[in-house]
Coordinates of N, CA and C in Angstrom, one line a residue:
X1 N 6.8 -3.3 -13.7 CA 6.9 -4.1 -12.4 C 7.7 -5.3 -12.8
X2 N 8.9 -5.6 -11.9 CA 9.6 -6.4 -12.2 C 9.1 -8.0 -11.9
X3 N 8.5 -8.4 -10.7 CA 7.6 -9.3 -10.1 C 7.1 -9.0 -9.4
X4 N 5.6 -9.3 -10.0 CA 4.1 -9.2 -9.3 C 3.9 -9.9 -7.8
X5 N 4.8 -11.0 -7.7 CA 4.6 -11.5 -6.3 C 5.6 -10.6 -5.0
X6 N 6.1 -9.7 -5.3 CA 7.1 -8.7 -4.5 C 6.2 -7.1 -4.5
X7 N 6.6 -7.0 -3.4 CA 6.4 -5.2 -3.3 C 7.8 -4.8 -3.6
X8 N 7.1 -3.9 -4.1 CA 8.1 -2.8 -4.8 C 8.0 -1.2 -5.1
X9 N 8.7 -0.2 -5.3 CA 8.5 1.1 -5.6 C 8.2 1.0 -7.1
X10 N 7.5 1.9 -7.5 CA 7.0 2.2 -8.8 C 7.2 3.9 -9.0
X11 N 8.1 4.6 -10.0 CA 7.9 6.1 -10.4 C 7.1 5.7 -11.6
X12 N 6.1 6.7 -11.4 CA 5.4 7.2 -12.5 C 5.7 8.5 -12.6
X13 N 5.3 9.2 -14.2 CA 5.7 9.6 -14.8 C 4.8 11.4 -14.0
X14 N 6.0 12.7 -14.0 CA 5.2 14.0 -13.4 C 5.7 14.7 -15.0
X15 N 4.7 15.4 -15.4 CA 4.8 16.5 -16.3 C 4.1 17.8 -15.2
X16 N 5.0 19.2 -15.8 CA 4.5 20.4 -14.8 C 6.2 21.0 -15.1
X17 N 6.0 22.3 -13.6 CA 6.8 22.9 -13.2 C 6.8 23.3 -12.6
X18 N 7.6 24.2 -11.4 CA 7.8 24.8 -10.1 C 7.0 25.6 -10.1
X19 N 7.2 26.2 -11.3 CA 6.2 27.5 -11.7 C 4.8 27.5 -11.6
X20 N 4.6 26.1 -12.2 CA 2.6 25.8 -12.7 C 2.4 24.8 -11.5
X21 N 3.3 24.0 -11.2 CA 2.7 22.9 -10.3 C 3.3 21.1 -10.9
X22 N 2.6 20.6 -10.1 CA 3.3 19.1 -11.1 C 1.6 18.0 -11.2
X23 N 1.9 17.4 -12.1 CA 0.6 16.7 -12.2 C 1.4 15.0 -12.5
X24 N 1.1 13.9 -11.2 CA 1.1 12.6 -11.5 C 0.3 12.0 -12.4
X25 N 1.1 11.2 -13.3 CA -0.1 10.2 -13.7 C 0.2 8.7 -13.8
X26 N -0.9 8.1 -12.9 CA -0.9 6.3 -12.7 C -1.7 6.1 -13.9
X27 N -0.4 5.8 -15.0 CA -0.8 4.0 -16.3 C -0.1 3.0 -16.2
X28 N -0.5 1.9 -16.7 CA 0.2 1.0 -16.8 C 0.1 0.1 -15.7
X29 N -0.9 -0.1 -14.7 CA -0.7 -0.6 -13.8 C -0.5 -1.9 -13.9
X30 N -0.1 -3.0 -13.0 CA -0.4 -4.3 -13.2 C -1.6 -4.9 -12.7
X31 N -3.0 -4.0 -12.6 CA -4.5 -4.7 -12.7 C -5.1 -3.4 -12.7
X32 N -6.4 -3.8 -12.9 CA -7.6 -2.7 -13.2 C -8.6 -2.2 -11.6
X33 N -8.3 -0.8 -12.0 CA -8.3 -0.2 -10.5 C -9.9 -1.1 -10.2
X34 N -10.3 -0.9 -9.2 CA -11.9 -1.3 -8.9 C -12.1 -0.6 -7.6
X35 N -11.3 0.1 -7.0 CA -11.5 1.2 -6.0 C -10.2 2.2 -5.8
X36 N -10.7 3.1 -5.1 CA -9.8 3.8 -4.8 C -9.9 4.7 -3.5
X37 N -9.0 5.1 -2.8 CA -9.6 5.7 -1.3 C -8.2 6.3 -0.8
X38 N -8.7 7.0 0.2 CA -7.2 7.8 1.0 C -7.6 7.7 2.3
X39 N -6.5 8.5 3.0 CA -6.6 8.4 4.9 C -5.5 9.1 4.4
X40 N -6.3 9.9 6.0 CA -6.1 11.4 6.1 C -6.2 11.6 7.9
X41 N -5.2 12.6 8.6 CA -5.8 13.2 9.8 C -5.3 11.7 10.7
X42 N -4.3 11.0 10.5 CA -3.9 9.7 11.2 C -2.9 10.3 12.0
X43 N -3.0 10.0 13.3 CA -2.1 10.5 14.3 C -0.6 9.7 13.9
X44 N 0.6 10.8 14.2 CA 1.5 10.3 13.5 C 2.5 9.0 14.7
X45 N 1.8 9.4 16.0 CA 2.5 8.3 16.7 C 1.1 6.2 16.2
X46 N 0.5 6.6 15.6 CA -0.4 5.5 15.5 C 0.3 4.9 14.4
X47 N 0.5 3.5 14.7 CA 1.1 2.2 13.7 C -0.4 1.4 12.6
X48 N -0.5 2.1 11.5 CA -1.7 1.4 11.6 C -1.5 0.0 10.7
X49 N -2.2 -0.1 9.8 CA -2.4 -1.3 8.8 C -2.8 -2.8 9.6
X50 N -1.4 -3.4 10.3 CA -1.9 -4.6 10.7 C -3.2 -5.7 10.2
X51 N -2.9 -5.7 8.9 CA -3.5 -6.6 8.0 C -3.0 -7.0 7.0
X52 N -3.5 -8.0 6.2 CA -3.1 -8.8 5.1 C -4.5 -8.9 4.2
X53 N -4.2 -9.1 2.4 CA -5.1 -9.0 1.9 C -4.9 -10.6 1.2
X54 N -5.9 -11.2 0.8 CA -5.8 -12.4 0.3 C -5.8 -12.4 -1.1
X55 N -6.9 -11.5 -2.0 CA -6.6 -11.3 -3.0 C -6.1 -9.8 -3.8
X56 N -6.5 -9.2 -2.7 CA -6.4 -7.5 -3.3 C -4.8 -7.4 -3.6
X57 N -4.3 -6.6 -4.3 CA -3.5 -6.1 -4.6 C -3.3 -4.0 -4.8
X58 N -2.7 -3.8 -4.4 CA -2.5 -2.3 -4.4 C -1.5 -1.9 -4.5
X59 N -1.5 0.1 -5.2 CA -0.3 0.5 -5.4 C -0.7 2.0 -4.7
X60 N -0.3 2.0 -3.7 CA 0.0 3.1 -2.4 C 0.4 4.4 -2.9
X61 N 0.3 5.6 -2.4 CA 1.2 6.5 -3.1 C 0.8 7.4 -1.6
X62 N 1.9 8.3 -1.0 CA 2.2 9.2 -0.5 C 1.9 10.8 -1.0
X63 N 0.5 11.1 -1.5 CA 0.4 12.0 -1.7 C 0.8 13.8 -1.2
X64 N 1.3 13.6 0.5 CA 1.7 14.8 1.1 C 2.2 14.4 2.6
X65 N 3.3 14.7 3.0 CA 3.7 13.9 4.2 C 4.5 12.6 4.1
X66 N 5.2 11.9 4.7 CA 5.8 10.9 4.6 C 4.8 9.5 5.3
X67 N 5.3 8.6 4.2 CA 4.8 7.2 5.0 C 5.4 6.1 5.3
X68 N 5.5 5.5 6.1 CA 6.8 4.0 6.2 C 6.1 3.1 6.5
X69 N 6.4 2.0 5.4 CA 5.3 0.5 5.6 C 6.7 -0.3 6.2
X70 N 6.3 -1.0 6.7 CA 6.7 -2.5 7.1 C 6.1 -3.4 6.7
X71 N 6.5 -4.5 5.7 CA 6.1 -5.3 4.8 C 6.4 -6.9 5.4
X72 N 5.5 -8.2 4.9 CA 6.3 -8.9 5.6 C 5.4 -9.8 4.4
X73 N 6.2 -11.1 4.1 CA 5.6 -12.7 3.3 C 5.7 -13.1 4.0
X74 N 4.2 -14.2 3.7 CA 4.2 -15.5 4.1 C 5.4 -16.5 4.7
X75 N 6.3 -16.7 4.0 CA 8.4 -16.8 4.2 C 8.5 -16.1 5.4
X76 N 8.2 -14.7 6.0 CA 8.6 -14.2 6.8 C 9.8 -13.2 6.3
X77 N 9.7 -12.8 5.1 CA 11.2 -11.4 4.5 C 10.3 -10.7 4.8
X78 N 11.3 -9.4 5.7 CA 10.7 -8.1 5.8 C 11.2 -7.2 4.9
X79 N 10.3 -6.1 4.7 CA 11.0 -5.5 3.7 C 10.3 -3.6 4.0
X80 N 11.1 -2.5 4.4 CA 10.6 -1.4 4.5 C 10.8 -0.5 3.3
X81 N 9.7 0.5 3.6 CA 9.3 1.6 2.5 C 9.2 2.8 2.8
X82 N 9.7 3.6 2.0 CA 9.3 5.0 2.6 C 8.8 5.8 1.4
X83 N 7.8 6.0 1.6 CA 6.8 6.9 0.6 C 6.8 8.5 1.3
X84 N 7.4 9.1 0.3 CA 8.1 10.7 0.4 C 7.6 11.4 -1.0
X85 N 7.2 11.0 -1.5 CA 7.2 11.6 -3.2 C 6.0 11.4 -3.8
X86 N 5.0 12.2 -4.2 CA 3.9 11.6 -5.0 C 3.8 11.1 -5.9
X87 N 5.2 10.8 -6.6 CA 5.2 10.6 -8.1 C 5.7 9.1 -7.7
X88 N 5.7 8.5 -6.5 CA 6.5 7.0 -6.3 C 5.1 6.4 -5.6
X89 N 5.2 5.0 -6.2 CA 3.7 3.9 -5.3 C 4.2 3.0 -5.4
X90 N 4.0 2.5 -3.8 CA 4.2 1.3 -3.8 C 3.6 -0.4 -4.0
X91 N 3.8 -0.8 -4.7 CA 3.3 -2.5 -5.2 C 2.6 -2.9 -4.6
X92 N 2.0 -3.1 -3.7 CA 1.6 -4.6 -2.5 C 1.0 -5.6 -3.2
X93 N 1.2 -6.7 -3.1 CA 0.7 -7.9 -3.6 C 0.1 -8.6 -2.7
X94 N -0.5 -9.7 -2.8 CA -1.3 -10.3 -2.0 C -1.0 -11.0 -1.3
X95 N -1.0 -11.3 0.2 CA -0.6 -12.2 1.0 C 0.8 -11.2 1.7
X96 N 0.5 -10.0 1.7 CA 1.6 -9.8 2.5 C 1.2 -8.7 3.6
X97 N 1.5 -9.1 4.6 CA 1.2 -8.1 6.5 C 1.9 -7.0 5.9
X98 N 1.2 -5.8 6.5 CA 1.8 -4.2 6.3 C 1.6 -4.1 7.9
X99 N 2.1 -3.3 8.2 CA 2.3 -2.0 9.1 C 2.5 -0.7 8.8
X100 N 1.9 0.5 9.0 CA 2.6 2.1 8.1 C 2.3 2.9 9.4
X101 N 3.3 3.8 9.4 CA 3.1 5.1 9.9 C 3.2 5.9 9.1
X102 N 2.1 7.1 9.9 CA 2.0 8.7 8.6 C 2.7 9.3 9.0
X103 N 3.5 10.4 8.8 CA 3.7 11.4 9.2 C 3.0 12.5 9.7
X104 N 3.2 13.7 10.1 CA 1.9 14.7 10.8 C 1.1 15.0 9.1
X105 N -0.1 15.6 8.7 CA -0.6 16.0 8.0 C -0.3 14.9 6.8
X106 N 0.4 13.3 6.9 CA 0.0 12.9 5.6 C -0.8 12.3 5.2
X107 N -1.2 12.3 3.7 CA -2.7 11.5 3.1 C -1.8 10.2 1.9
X108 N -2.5 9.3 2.3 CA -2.0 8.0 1.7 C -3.4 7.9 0.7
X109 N -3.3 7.8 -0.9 CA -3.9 7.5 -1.5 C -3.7 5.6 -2.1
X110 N -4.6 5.4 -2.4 CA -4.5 3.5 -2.8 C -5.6 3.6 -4.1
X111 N -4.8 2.5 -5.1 CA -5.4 2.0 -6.0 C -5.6 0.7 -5.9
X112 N -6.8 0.3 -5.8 CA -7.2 -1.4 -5.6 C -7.9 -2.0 -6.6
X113 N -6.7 -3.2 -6.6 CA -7.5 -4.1 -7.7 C -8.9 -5.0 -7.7
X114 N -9.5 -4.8 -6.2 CA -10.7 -5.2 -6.1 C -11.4 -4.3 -5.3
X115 N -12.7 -4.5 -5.2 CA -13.5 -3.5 -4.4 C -13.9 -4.1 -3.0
X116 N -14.3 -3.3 -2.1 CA -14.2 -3.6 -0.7 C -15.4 -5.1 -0.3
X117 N -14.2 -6.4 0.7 CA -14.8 -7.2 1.0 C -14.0 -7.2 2.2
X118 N -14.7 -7.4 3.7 CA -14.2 -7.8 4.7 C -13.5 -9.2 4.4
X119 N -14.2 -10.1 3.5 CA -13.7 -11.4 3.7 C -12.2 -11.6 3.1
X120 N -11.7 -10.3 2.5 CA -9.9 -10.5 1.9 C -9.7 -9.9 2.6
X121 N -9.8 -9.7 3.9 CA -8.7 -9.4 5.1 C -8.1 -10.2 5.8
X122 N -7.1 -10.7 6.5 CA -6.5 -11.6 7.2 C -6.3 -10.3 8.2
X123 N -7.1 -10.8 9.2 CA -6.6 -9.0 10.4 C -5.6 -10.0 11.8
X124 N -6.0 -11.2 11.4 CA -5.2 -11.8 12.6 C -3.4 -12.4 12.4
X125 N -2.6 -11.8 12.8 CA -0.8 -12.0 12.2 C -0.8 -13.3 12.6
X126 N -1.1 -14.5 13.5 CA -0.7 -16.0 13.6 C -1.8 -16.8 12.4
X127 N -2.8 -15.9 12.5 CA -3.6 -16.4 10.9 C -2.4 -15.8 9.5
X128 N -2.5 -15.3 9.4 CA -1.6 -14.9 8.3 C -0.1 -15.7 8.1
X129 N 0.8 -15.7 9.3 CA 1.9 -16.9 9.5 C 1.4 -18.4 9.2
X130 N 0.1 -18.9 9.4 CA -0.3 -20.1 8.6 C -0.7 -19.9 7.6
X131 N -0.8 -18.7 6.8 CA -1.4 -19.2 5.7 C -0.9 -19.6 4.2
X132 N -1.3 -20.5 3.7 CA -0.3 -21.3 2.5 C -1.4 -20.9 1.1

């Protein structure tokens, strides 16, 4: 990862074949997983995310189906994503608004650098545009 304070795409590494199949593997992350979770069965006209995380950090991956985040800092740079590929995850860092849609049938897996607290959510966007 080039900078931790930026989202970004990440390839990790597929060993396999057409023949047998392909198998991803997430090393190297830049933090130690402390959860992990998917969603699944998301209607593809629904915009979901609409939150910000204060300290969590995560690296997203498009397991089957396509996904497109809409990313935004504190600054206000937007920045879009399109997760297509299982072997590609994307960065999120802390302090930044998402938005994503799924595609029909996709499942979004997440690797989280902390484990579930309501209180690292920012769910409100004029709370989030104040926050320093």
């Amino acid at each position: 990862i080039q900078d931790l304070n930026r989202p970004q795409l990440i390839d990790f590494s597929k060993v396999g074949s057409s023949a047998l199949g392909f198998i991803t593997i997430a090393e190297k992350l830049p933090f130690e997983i402390k959860r992990v979770y998917w969603t699944y069965y998301a209607p593809h006209e629904v915009i979901r995310g609409h939150h910000a995380h204060k300290v969590l950090r995560q690296v997203i991956f498009s397991v089957s189906g396509i996904i497109k985040f809409e990313i935004e800092n504190t600054s206000g740079e937007k920045l879009s994503f399109v997760l297509d590929s299982p072997e590609v995850g994307l960065y999120i860092p802390k302090l930044h608004w998402r938005r994503m849609q799924f595609s029909h049938n996709a499942v979004l897996l997440c690797l989280a650098s902390e484990p579930y607290t309501e209180e690292d959510y920012i769910r409100d966007y004029d709370s989030f545009k104040r926050w320093i």
